[in-house]
mmCIF file of C-alpha atoms in Angstrom:
data_model
loop_
_atom_site.group_PDB
_atom_site.id
_atom_site.type_symbol
_atom_site.label_atom_id
_atom_site.label_comp_id
_atom_site.label_asym_id
_atom_site.label_seq_id
_atom_site.Cartn_x
_atom_site.Cartn_y
_atom_site.Cartn_z
ATOM 1 C CA UNK A 1 136.191 -181.603 -61.295
ATOM 2 C CA UNK A 2 133.244 -183.218 -59.750
ATOM 3 C CA UNK A 3 130.132 -184.290 -61.457
ATOM 4 C CA UNK A 4 127.962 -181.631 -59.985
ATOM 5 C CA UNK A 5 130.535 -179.109 -61.234
ATOM 6 C CA UNK A 6 130.250 -180.526 -64.795
ATOM 7 C CA UNK A 7 126.646 -180.494 -64.742
ATOM 8 C CA UNK A 8 126.574 -176.935 -63.534
ATOM 9 C CA UNK A 9 129.029 -175.796 -66.200
ATOM 10 C CA UNK A 10 126.846 -177.535 -68.976
ATOM 11 C CA UNK A 11 123.673 -175.863 -67.711
ATOM 12 C CA UNK A 12 125.434 -172.358 -67.708
ATOM 13 C CA UNK A 13 126.733 -173.099 -71.382
ATOM 14 C CA UNK A 14 123.266 -174.221 -72.473
ATOM 15 C CA UNK A 15 121.681 -171.155 -70.805
ATOM 16 C CA UNK A 16 124.235 -168.798 -72.533
ATOM 17 C CA UNK A 17 123.597 -170.394 -75.748
ATOM 18 C CA UNK A 18 119.769 -170.041 -75.420
ATOM 19 C CA UNK A 19 120.304 -166.258 -74.297
ATOM 20 C CA UNK A 20 122.515 -165.685 -77.493
ATOM 21 C CA UNK A 21 119.938 -167.250 -79.779
ATOM 22 C CA UNK A 22 117.050 -165.037 -78.240
ATOM 23 C CA UNK A 23 119.051 -161.988 -78.421
ATOM 24 C CA UNK A 24 119.920 -162.474 -82.107
ATOM 25 C CA UNK A 25 116.287 -162.372 -82.843
ATOM 26 C CA UNK A 26 115.645 -158.766 -81.374
ATOM 27 C CA UNK A 27 115.146 -156.559 -84.312
ATOM 28 C CA UNK A 28 117.485 -153.351 -84.543
ATOM 29 C CA UNK A 29 116.840 -150.218 -86.421
ATOM 30 C CA UNK A 30 119.910 -148.612 -88.014
ATOM 31 C CA UNK A 31 117.998 -146.280 -90.188
ATOM 32 C CA UNK A 32 118.850 -143.192 -88.249
ATOM 33 C CA UNK A 33 115.458 -142.601 -86.790
ATOM 34 C CA UNK A 34 113.266 -139.778 -88.087
ATOM 35 C CA UNK A 35 116.155 -137.629 -89.211
ATOM 36 C CA UNK A 36 118.943 -137.340 -91.759
ATOM 37 C CA UNK A 37 122.842 -136.981 -90.961
ATOM 38 C CA UNK A 38 125.286 -134.451 -92.228
ATOM 39 C CA UNK A 39 128.721 -136.015 -91.851
ATOM 40 C CA UNK A 40 131.980 -134.254 -92.277
ATOM 41 C CA UNK A 41 134.806 -136.766 -92.508
ATOM 42 C CA UNK A 42 138.170 -136.445 -93.822
ATOM 43 C CA UNK A 43 141.950 -136.194 -92.963
ATOM 44 C CA UNK A 44 144.862 -134.472 -94.472
ATOM 45 C CA UNK A 45 148.553 -134.075 -93.587
ATOM 46 C CA UNK A 46 148.327 -130.462 -93.253
ATOM 47 C CA UNK A 47 150.871 -127.939 -94.177
ATOM 48 C CA UNK A 48 154.299 -127.282 -92.516
ATOM 49 C CA UNK A 49 154.920 -123.853 -91.225
ATOM 50 C CA UNK A 50 158.642 -123.309 -90.836
ATOM 51 C CA UNK A 51 160.814 -120.620 -89.109
ATOM 52 C CA UNK A 52 164.358 -120.356 -90.172
ATOM 53 C CA UNK A 53 167.375 -118.324 -88.860
ATOM 54 C CA UNK A 54 171.073 -118.410 -89.688
ATOM 55 C CA UNK A 55 173.153 -119.886 -87.028
ATOM 56 C CA UNK A 56 176.219 -118.001 -85.528
ATOM 57 C CA UNK A 57 179.701 -119.310 -86.051
ATOM 58 C CA UNK A 58 179.828 -120.119 -82.340
ATOM 59 C CA UNK A 59 176.538 -122.192 -82.646
ATOM 60 C CA UNK A 60 177.916 -124.246 -85.456
ATOM 61 C CA UNK A 61 181.282 -124.800 -83.749
ATOM 62 C CA UNK A 62 179.344 -126.325 -80.902
ATOM 63 C CA UNK A 63 177.444 -128.820 -82.974
ATOM 64 C CA UNK A 64 178.760 -132.100 -84.205
ATOM 65 C CA UNK A 65 180.344 -131.972 -87.639
ATOM 66 C CA UNK A 66 177.429 -133.701 -89.284
ATOM 67 C CA UNK A 67 174.886 -131.131 -87.769
ATOM 68 C CA UNK A 68 176.586 -128.015 -88.960
ATOM 69 C CA UNK A 69 174.012 -126.743 -91.131
ATOM 70 C CA UNK A 70 174.013 -122.821 -91.437
ATOM 71 C CA UNK A 71 170.303 -122.623 -91.016
ATOM 72 C CA UNK A 72 168.370 -123.636 -88.012
ATOM 73 C CA UNK A 73 164.743 -124.274 -88.739
ATOM 74 C CA UNK A 74 161.802 -125.206 -86.552
ATOM 75 C CA UNK A 75 158.756 -126.556 -88.219
ATOM 76 C CA UNK A 76 155.339 -127.509 -87.236
ATOM 77 C CA UNK A 77 152.090 -128.627 -88.888
ATOM 78 C CA UNK A 78 149.563 -125.700 -88.973
ATOM 79 C CA UNK A 79 146.331 -125.968 -87.162
ATOM 80 C CA UNK A 80 142.996 -125.598 -89.139
ATOM 81 C CA UNK A 81 139.831 -123.513 -88.606
ATOM 82 C CA UNK A 82 136.546 -125.461 -89.477
ATOM 83 C CA UNK A 83 133.324 -123.520 -89.814
ATOM 84 C CA UNK A 84 129.988 -125.222 -90.726
ATOM 85 C CA UNK A 85 126.984 -123.008 -91.488
ATOM 86 C CA UNK A 86 123.597 -124.322 -92.209
ATOM 87 C CA UNK A 87 121.029 -121.837 -93.431
ATOM 88 C CA UNK A 88 123.358 -119.088 -92.363
ATOM 89 C CA UNK A 89 123.539 -120.387 -88.809
ATOM 90 C CA UNK A 90 126.885 -121.380 -87.453
ATOM 91 C CA UNK A 91 126.729 -124.961 -86.423
ATOM 92 C CA UNK A 92 130.491 -125.599 -85.855
ATOM 93 C CA UNK A 93 133.262 -123.029 -85.409
ATOM 94 C CA UNK A 94 136.408 -124.911 -84.261
ATOM 95 C CA UNK A 95 140.079 -125.083 -84.392
ATOM 96 C CA UNK A 96 141.477 -128.593 -85.325
ATOM 97 C CA UNK A 97 145.039 -129.342 -84.246
ATOM 98 C CA UNK A 98 147.196 -131.972 -85.817
ATOM 99 C CA UNK A 99 147.318 -135.401 -84.072
ATOM 100 C CA UNK A 100 150.130 -136.898 -82.120
ATOM 101 C CA UNK A 101 151.968 -135.926 -79.024
ATOM 102 C CA UNK A 102 154.212 -133.450 -80.901
ATOM 103 C CA UNK A 103 151.342 -132.263 -83.181
ATOM 104 C CA UNK A 104 153.182 -133.704 -86.160
ATOM 105 C CA UNK A 105 150.348 -136.124 -87.379
ATOM 106 C CA UNK A 106 147.471 -135.513 -89.739
ATOM 107 C CA UNK A 107 144.434 -133.274 -89.076
ATOM 108 C CA UNK A 108 141.186 -135.121 -88.743
ATOM 109 C CA UNK A 109 137.720 -133.837 -89.270
ATOM 110 C CA UNK A 110 135.031 -136.182 -87.912
ATOM 111 C CA UNK A 111 131.602 -134.429 -87.258
ATOM 112 C CA UNK A 112 128.226 -135.680 -87.511
ATOM 113 C CA UNK A 113 125.041 -133.585 -87.161
ATOM 114 C CA UNK A 114 121.470 -134.939 -87.111
ATOM 115 C CA UNK A 115 119.199 -132.999 -89.688
ATOM 116 C CA UNK A 116 115.421 -132.899 -89.444
ATOM 117 C CA UNK A 117 113.636 -133.511 -92.820
ATOM 118 C CA UNK A 118 113.695 -130.316 -94.927
ATOM 119 C CA UNK A 119 115.951 -128.366 -97.414
ATOM 120 C CA UNK A 120 119.141 -126.848 -96.162
ATOM 121 C CA UNK A 121 121.750 -124.533 -97.729
ATOM 122 C CA UNK A 122 125.212 -125.912 -96.355
ATOM 123 C CA UNK A 123 128.518 -124.123 -96.351
ATOM 124 C CA UNK A 124 131.783 -125.698 -95.201
ATOM 125 C CA UNK A 125 135.084 -123.767 -94.854
ATOM 126 C CA UNK A 126 138.417 -125.377 -93.845
ATOM 127 C CA UNK A 127 141.451 -123.144 -93.599
ATOM 128 C CA UNK A 128 144.922 -123.501 -92.346
ATOM 129 C CA UNK A 129 145.888 -121.190 -89.661
ATOM 130 C CA UNK A 130 149.092 -119.527 -90.980
ATOM 131 C CA UNK A 131 151.217 -116.725 -89.923
ATOM 132 C CA UNK A 132 150.345 -113.592 -91.972
ATOM 133 C CA UNK A 133 153.951 -112.942 -92.904
ATOM 134 C CA UNK A 134 154.593 -116.209 -94.763
ATOM 135 C CA UNK A 135 153.963 -117.491 -98.131
ATOM 136 C CA UNK A 136 151.555 -120.407 -98.430
ATOM 137 C CA UNK A 137 153.399 -123.608 -98.144
ATOM 138 C CA UNK A 138 152.616 -126.541 -100.410
ATOM 139 C CA UNK A 139 149.658 -128.640 -99.369
ATOM 140 C CA UNK A 140 145.879 -127.992 -98.482
ATOM 141 C CA UNK A 141 145.617 -124.470 -97.291
ATOM 142 C CA UNK A 142 142.098 -123.922 -97.810
ATOM 143 C CA UNK A 143 139.139 -125.855 -98.826
ATOM 144 C CA UNK A 144 135.337 -125.244 -99.093
ATOM 145 C CA UNK A 145 132.136 -126.870 -100.085
ATOM 146 C CA UNK A 146 128.636 -125.186 -100.504
ATOM 147 C CA UNK A 147 125.379 -127.086 -101.560
ATOM 148 C CA UNK A 148 122.001 -128.056 -100.417
ATOM 149 C CA UNK A 149 120.958 -131.083 -98.482
ATOM 150 C CA UNK A 150 117.381 -132.322 -98.404
ATOM 151 C CA UNK A 151 117.354 -135.169 -96.011
ATOM 152 C CA UNK A 152 114.661 -137.825 -95.585
ATOM 153 C CA UNK A 153 114.863 -139.972 -92.493
ATOM 154 C CA UNK A 154 117.931 -142.237 -92.702
ATOM 155 C CA UNK A 155 119.716 -140.237 -95.425
ATOM 156 C CA UNK A 156 123.414 -139.181 -94.937
ATOM 157 C CA UNK A 157 125.242 -136.574 -96.731
ATOM 158 C CA UNK A 158 128.980 -137.187 -96.572
ATOM 159 C CA UNK A 159 131.268 -134.172 -97.255
ATOM 160 C CA UNK A 160 134.694 -135.591 -97.434
ATOM 161 C CA UNK A 161 138.044 -134.863 -99.313
ATOM 162 C CA UNK A 162 138.533 -136.316 -102.763
ATOM 163 C CA UNK A 163 142.144 -137.667 -102.794
ATOM 164 C CA UNK A 164 142.511 -137.125 -106.651
ATOM 165 C CA UNK A 165 141.225 -133.619 -106.916
ATOM 166 C CA UNK A 166 142.330 -132.351 -103.407
ATOM 167 C CA UNK A 167 138.725 -130.800 -103.068
ATOM 168 C CA UNK A 168 135.807 -131.234 -100.683
ATOM 169 C CA UNK A 169 133.079 -133.260 -102.461
ATOM 170 C CA UNK A 170 129.621 -134.398 -101.365
ATOM 171 C CA UNK A 171 128.539 -138.066 -101.571
#
């Protein structure tokens, strides 16, 4: 490398260092501005909905010996309906599907709404979408939380799933 290349490289490095130092002094406001935030954030493993039928003798004969289960079952994780009402108005009305290419992962809820200062009645409903002709499987089938939120600028109300009680809680 030539001397002029080394000098140019040193000048560029010094310039970037000065720029980084100057940018590190720029004040940033992370307070959320002039509003509060209502945040819904949780994950659950969902409930498995299974449909089973008895295999015929011919079907079992065509299977390898180790797979000759008399029952053929197809299972999938149920989708969930999420509804958020604030002061009786619907803010979110959505169907959430399990993650993963095959829909066999957890169901994630990640929603954030800015809220102007005031007092609000908040109602959260989260229900598994199950066929009407089956018994409710084990797991979280239905959750709800109702409460008030009086945000000041920068306040955050987090509605989340308490792992111990398996209920929605506000923090």
